[in-house]
Amino acid sequence: MKAQKILLPIIAVLGALVFFSVFIVKEVNQAIVLQFGDPKKIIVEPGLNFKLPFIQNVVFLDSRILNLDTPPAEVIASDQKRLIVDAFARFKIIDPLKFYISVGNERVARSRLATIINSRIRNVLGQQELQTLLSKDRSKQMALIQEGVNAEAQKFGIKIVDVRIKRADLPQANSDAIYRRMQTEREREAKEFRARGAEMAVTITSTADKEVSIILADANKNSEIMKGEGDGERNRIFAEAFGRDPEFFAFYRAMQAYETALIGGETSLILSPDSEFFKFFGNIKPKSQ
């Protein structure tokens, strides 16, 4: 019993020593063994590893390709046009020791990289016109940005895998000004279209009125011609009839005069019974009873 009481503390101490001496490096990590803050060992392969308990500690770093979203940066192009650029980058820690000595941890590294990327974006894109930044040539500018950022990132033991622009927008004030200019332009085009339509309507109306006047004039002309021809034909027939039987023609004309003068109307006509107007009344014999 006494031996067991002695062995249990020893086993516990040995277990604690083993526990604090063993560490595992995962496939997604790389590790730095520090002794009182001084790097002693770099481990980049996954597996089981050992360290001095209570004297050494381990700092784990990510070995994967990491994403970085940079804050939007305002860029002034060479033609003095302003643009808000929102970019992102992908990076990897390739030198754990240099990374730990220069920046210490991933949070500081992200902050430093974001500053470098935005500065490089302003430097490269500021030498180009806005039209170039919005064209297919933008890929060339992004290659220059990545090259410059990578040169700075190597000082931190970091490799820049890629730099891309997610969005490139005009500032709100510029967007509002462009919107107002587009609205004014559309209103001007609408007024121009309405003016052209009104001009076409006046032209069509005047042309139609002109054609109506021509048609009516031609119709009146033809009507007068036909009326003249009819009157002539009537006179010819009357003249021919008068030539054949003058007495009948005189009688017919007298009947027309009687119809016009005696039928209807409120006008009083006073004539002598032996007037020429009533010459045909004298030859009328009363019917026998």
Short mmCIF file of C-alpha atoms in Angstrom, two decimals, residues 63-262:
data_model
loop_
_atom_site.label_atom_id
_atom_site.label_comp_id
_atom_site.label_asym_id
_atom_site.label_seq_id
_atom_site.Cartn_x
_atom_site.Cartn_y
_atom_site.Cartn_z
CA SER A 63 -0.70 26.82 -44.03
CA ARG A 64 -3.72 27.21 -46.32
CA ILE A 65 -4.41 29.93 -48.89
CA LEU A 66 -6.25 32.68 -47.00
CA ASN A 67 -8.70 35.33 -48.21
CA LEU A 68 -8.42 39.02 -47.42
CA ASP A 69 -11.16 41.60 -48.05
CA THR A 70 -9.68 45.08 -48.13
CA PRO A 71 -11.71 48.15 -47.17
CA PRO A 72 -12.96 50.23 -50.15
CA ALA A 73 -10.40 52.75 -51.39
CA GLU A 74 -11.04 55.95 -53.33
CA VAL A 75 -8.88 56.21 -56.43
CA ILE A 76 -8.34 59.37 -58.49
CA ALA A 77 -7.60 58.46 -62.11
CA SER A 78 -5.20 60.41 -64.29
CA ASP A 79 -8.15 62.29 -65.83
CA GLN A 80 -9.20 63.40 -62.31
CA LYS A 81 -12.20 61.04 -62.25
CA ARG A 82 -12.92 59.47 -58.85
CA LEU A 83 -13.64 55.80 -58.36
CA ILE A 84 -14.39 53.67 -55.28
CA VAL A 85 -12.49 50.38 -55.60
CA ASP A 86 -13.35 47.33 -53.47
CA ALA A 87 -10.67 44.64 -53.82
CA PHE A 88 -9.79 41.28 -52.28
CA ALA A 89 -6.60 39.23 -52.15
CA ARG A 90 -5.54 35.64 -51.53
CA PHE A 91 -2.30 34.98 -49.69
CA LYS A 92 -0.28 32.19 -48.10
CA ILE A 93 2.31 32.08 -45.31
CA ILE A 94 5.40 30.56 -46.91
CA ASP A 95 8.03 31.49 -44.29
CA PRO A 96 6.65 30.95 -40.77
CA LEU A 97 9.75 32.30 -39.01
CA LYS A 98 9.89 35.52 -41.02
CA PHE A 99 6.14 35.89 -40.62
CA TYR A 100 6.33 35.52 -36.83
CA ILE A 101 9.27 37.89 -36.45
CA SER A 102 7.85 40.62 -38.76
CA VAL A 103 4.13 40.68 -37.95
CA GLY A 104 3.62 38.19 -35.13
CA ASN A 105 0.12 36.99 -35.96
CA GLU A 106 -2.48 36.82 -38.72
CA ARG A 107 -4.53 39.80 -37.50
CA VAL A 108 -1.58 42.17 -37.81
CA ALA A 109 -0.61 40.62 -41.15
CA ARG A 110 -4.09 41.26 -42.57
CA SER A 111 -3.99 44.88 -41.47
CA ARG A 112 -0.55 45.44 -43.02
CA LEU A 113 -1.53 43.70 -46.27
CA ALA A 114 -4.75 45.73 -46.60
CA THR A 115 -2.74 48.95 -46.28
CA ILE A 116 -0.20 47.78 -48.87
CA ILE A 117 -2.88 46.63 -51.32
CA ASN A 118 -4.85 49.88 -51.14
CA SER A 119 -1.68 51.93 -51.52
CA ARG A 120 -0.62 49.91 -54.55
CA ILE A 121 -4.10 50.19 -56.08
CA ARG A 122 -3.99 53.98 -55.79
CA ASN A 123 -0.48 54.08 -57.24
CA VAL A 124 -1.20 51.89 -60.28
CA LEU A 125 -4.77 52.87 -61.10
CA GLY A 126 -4.04 56.55 -60.47
CA GLN A 127 -1.81 56.54 -63.55
CA GLN A 128 -4.63 55.38 -65.83
CA GLU A 129 -7.75 57.06 -67.18
CA LEU A 130 -11.16 56.01 -65.92
CA GLN A 131 -12.08 54.51 -69.29
CA THR A 132 -9.03 52.21 -69.10
CA LEU A 133 -9.96 51.04 -65.61
CA LEU A 134 -13.40 50.00 -66.84
CA SER A 135 -12.15 48.18 -69.96
CA LYS A 136 -10.56 44.78 -70.58
CA ASP A 137 -7.10 46.31 -69.99
CA ARG A 138 -7.88 46.26 -66.29
CA SER A 139 -6.38 42.77 -66.03
CA LYS A 140 -2.97 44.21 -66.90
CA GLN A 141 -3.31 46.76 -64.13
CA MET A 142 -4.26 44.01 -61.67
CA ALA A 143 -1.11 42.07 -62.61
CA LEU A 144 0.98 45.15 -61.83
CA ILE A 145 -0.81 45.56 -58.50
CA GLN A 146 -0.22 41.92 -57.56
CA GLU A 147 3.46 42.17 -58.51
CA GLY A 148 3.98 45.26 -56.34
CA VAL A 149 2.05 43.86 -53.36
CA ASN A 150 3.89 40.55 -53.57
CA ALA A 151 7.25 42.34 -53.43
CA GLU A 152 6.20 43.99 -50.15
CA ALA A 153 4.52 40.86 -48.75
CA GLN A 154 7.68 38.77 -49.13
CA LYS A 155 9.19 40.84 -46.32
CA PHE A 156 6.58 39.28 -44.03
CA GLY A 157 7.09 35.71 -45.27
CA ILE A 158 3.85 35.93 -47.28
CA LYS A 159 3.15 35.12 -50.91
CA ILE A 160 0.29 36.92 -52.70
CA VAL A 161 -1.55 34.35 -54.79
CA ASP A 162 -4.04 36.75 -56.40
CA VAL A 163 -5.45 40.28 -56.22
CA ARG A 164 -8.83 41.11 -57.74
CA ILE A 165 -11.25 44.01 -57.85
CA LYS A 166 -14.71 42.99 -56.68
CA ARG A 167 -16.42 46.28 -57.43
CA ALA A 168 -15.49 49.63 -58.92
CA ASP A 169 -18.17 52.28 -58.38
CA LEU A 170 -18.35 56.01 -58.75
CA PRO A 171 -18.70 58.04 -55.54
CA GLN A 172 -22.29 58.80 -54.55
CA ALA A 173 -21.98 62.47 -55.51
CA ASN A 174 -20.68 61.53 -58.96
CA SER A 175 -23.39 58.91 -59.39
CA ASP A 176 -26.07 61.47 -58.54
CA ALA A 177 -24.57 63.97 -60.98
CA ILE A 178 -24.43 61.35 -63.75
CA TYR A 179 -28.03 60.35 -63.01
CA ARG A 180 -29.18 63.96 -63.22
CA ARG A 181 -27.25 64.44 -66.46
CA MET A 182 -28.78 61.30 -67.95
CA GLN A 183 -32.25 62.42 -66.81
CA THR A 184 -31.73 65.85 -68.39
CA GLU A 185 -30.52 64.24 -71.60
CA ARG A 186 -33.56 61.94 -71.76
CA GLU A 187 -35.90 64.87 -71.10
CA ARG A 188 -34.21 66.82 -73.89
CA GLU A 189 -34.60 63.86 -76.27
CA ALA A 190 -38.27 63.52 -75.26
CA LYS A 191 -38.90 67.22 -75.97
CA GLU A 192 -37.14 66.87 -79.32
CA PHE A 193 -39.26 63.83 -80.23
CA ARG A 194 -42.44 65.68 -79.20
CA ALA A 195 -41.41 68.72 -81.27
CA ARG A 196 -40.74 66.51 -84.28
CA GLY A 197 -44.10 64.80 -83.79
CA ALA A 198 -45.89 68.16 -83.58
CA GLU A 199 -44.09 69.31 -86.73
CA MET A 200 -45.07 66.14 -88.56
CA ALA A 201 -48.68 66.54 -87.35
CA VAL A 202 -48.80 70.12 -88.69
CA THR A 203 -47.29 68.97 -91.99
CA ILE A 204 -49.76 66.10 -92.33
CA THR A 205 -52.71 68.33 -91.37
CA SER A 206 -51.73 71.06 -93.83
CA THR A 207 -51.17 68.50 -96.57
CA ALA A 208 -54.57 66.95 -95.87
CA ASP A 209 -56.25 70.39 -95.85
CA LYS A 210 -54.54 71.22 -99.13
CA GLU A 211 -55.69 67.96 -100.68
CA VAL A 212 -59.26 68.56 -99.41
CA SER A 213 -59.23 72.05 -100.92
CA ILE A 214 -57.97 70.66 -104.23
CA ILE A 215 -60.58 67.89 -104.21
CA LEU A 216 -63.39 70.34 -103.39
CA ALA A 217 -62.18 72.79 -106.05
CA ASP A 218 -62.04 70.01 -108.63
CA ALA A 219 -65.47 68.80 -107.55
CA ASN A 220 -66.94 72.31 -107.77
CA LYS A 221 -65.29 72.80 -111.12
CA ASN A 222 -66.66 69.52 -112.45
CA SER A 223 -70.04 70.36 -110.94
CA GLU A 224 -70.15 73.74 -112.68
CA ILE A 225 -69.02 72.16 -115.92
CA MET A 226 -71.69 69.48 -115.65
CA LYS A 227 -74.27 72.08 -114.66
CA GLY A 228 -73.32 74.25 -117.63
CA GLU A 229 -73.47 71.28 -119.91
CA GLY A 230 -76.88 70.35 -118.49
CA ASP A 231 -78.17 73.90 -118.90
CA GLY A 232 -76.86 73.95 -122.44
CA GLU A 233 -78.48 70.64 -123.19
CA ARG A 234 -81.72 71.86 -121.66
CA ASN A 235 -81.62 75.05 -123.72
CA ARG A 236 -80.83 73.02 -126.81
CA ILE A 237 -83.83 70.79 -126.15
CA PHE A 238 -86.02 73.81 -125.49
CA ALA A 239 -84.76 75.50 -128.61
CA GLU A 240 -85.36 72.38 -130.66
CA ALA A 241 -88.82 72.02 -129.19
CA PHE A 242 -89.56 75.69 -129.84
CA GLY A 243 -88.46 75.25 -133.42
CA ARG A 244 -90.81 72.36 -133.94
CA ASP A 245 -93.93 73.81 -132.22
CA PRO A 246 -93.60 77.44 -131.12
CA GLU A 247 -97.18 77.57 -129.82
CA PHE A 248 -96.71 74.55 -127.57
CA PHE A 249 -93.41 75.93 -126.30
CA ALA A 250 -95.06 79.27 -125.46
CA PHE A 251 -97.88 77.41 -123.73
CA TYR A 252 -95.37 75.32 -121.69
CA ARG A 253 -93.45 78.40 -120.62
CA ALA A 254 -96.70 80.11 -119.65
CA MET A 255 -97.63 77.13 -117.47
CA GLN A 256 -94.28 77.37 -115.71
CA ALA A 257 -94.85 81.07 -115.13
CA TYR A 258 -98.36 80.40 -113.75
CA GLU A 259 -96.94 77.74 -111.41
CA THR A 260 -94.30 80.07 -110.11
CA ALA A 261 -96.55 83.10 -109.72
CA LEU A 262 -99.86 81.63 -108.59
#
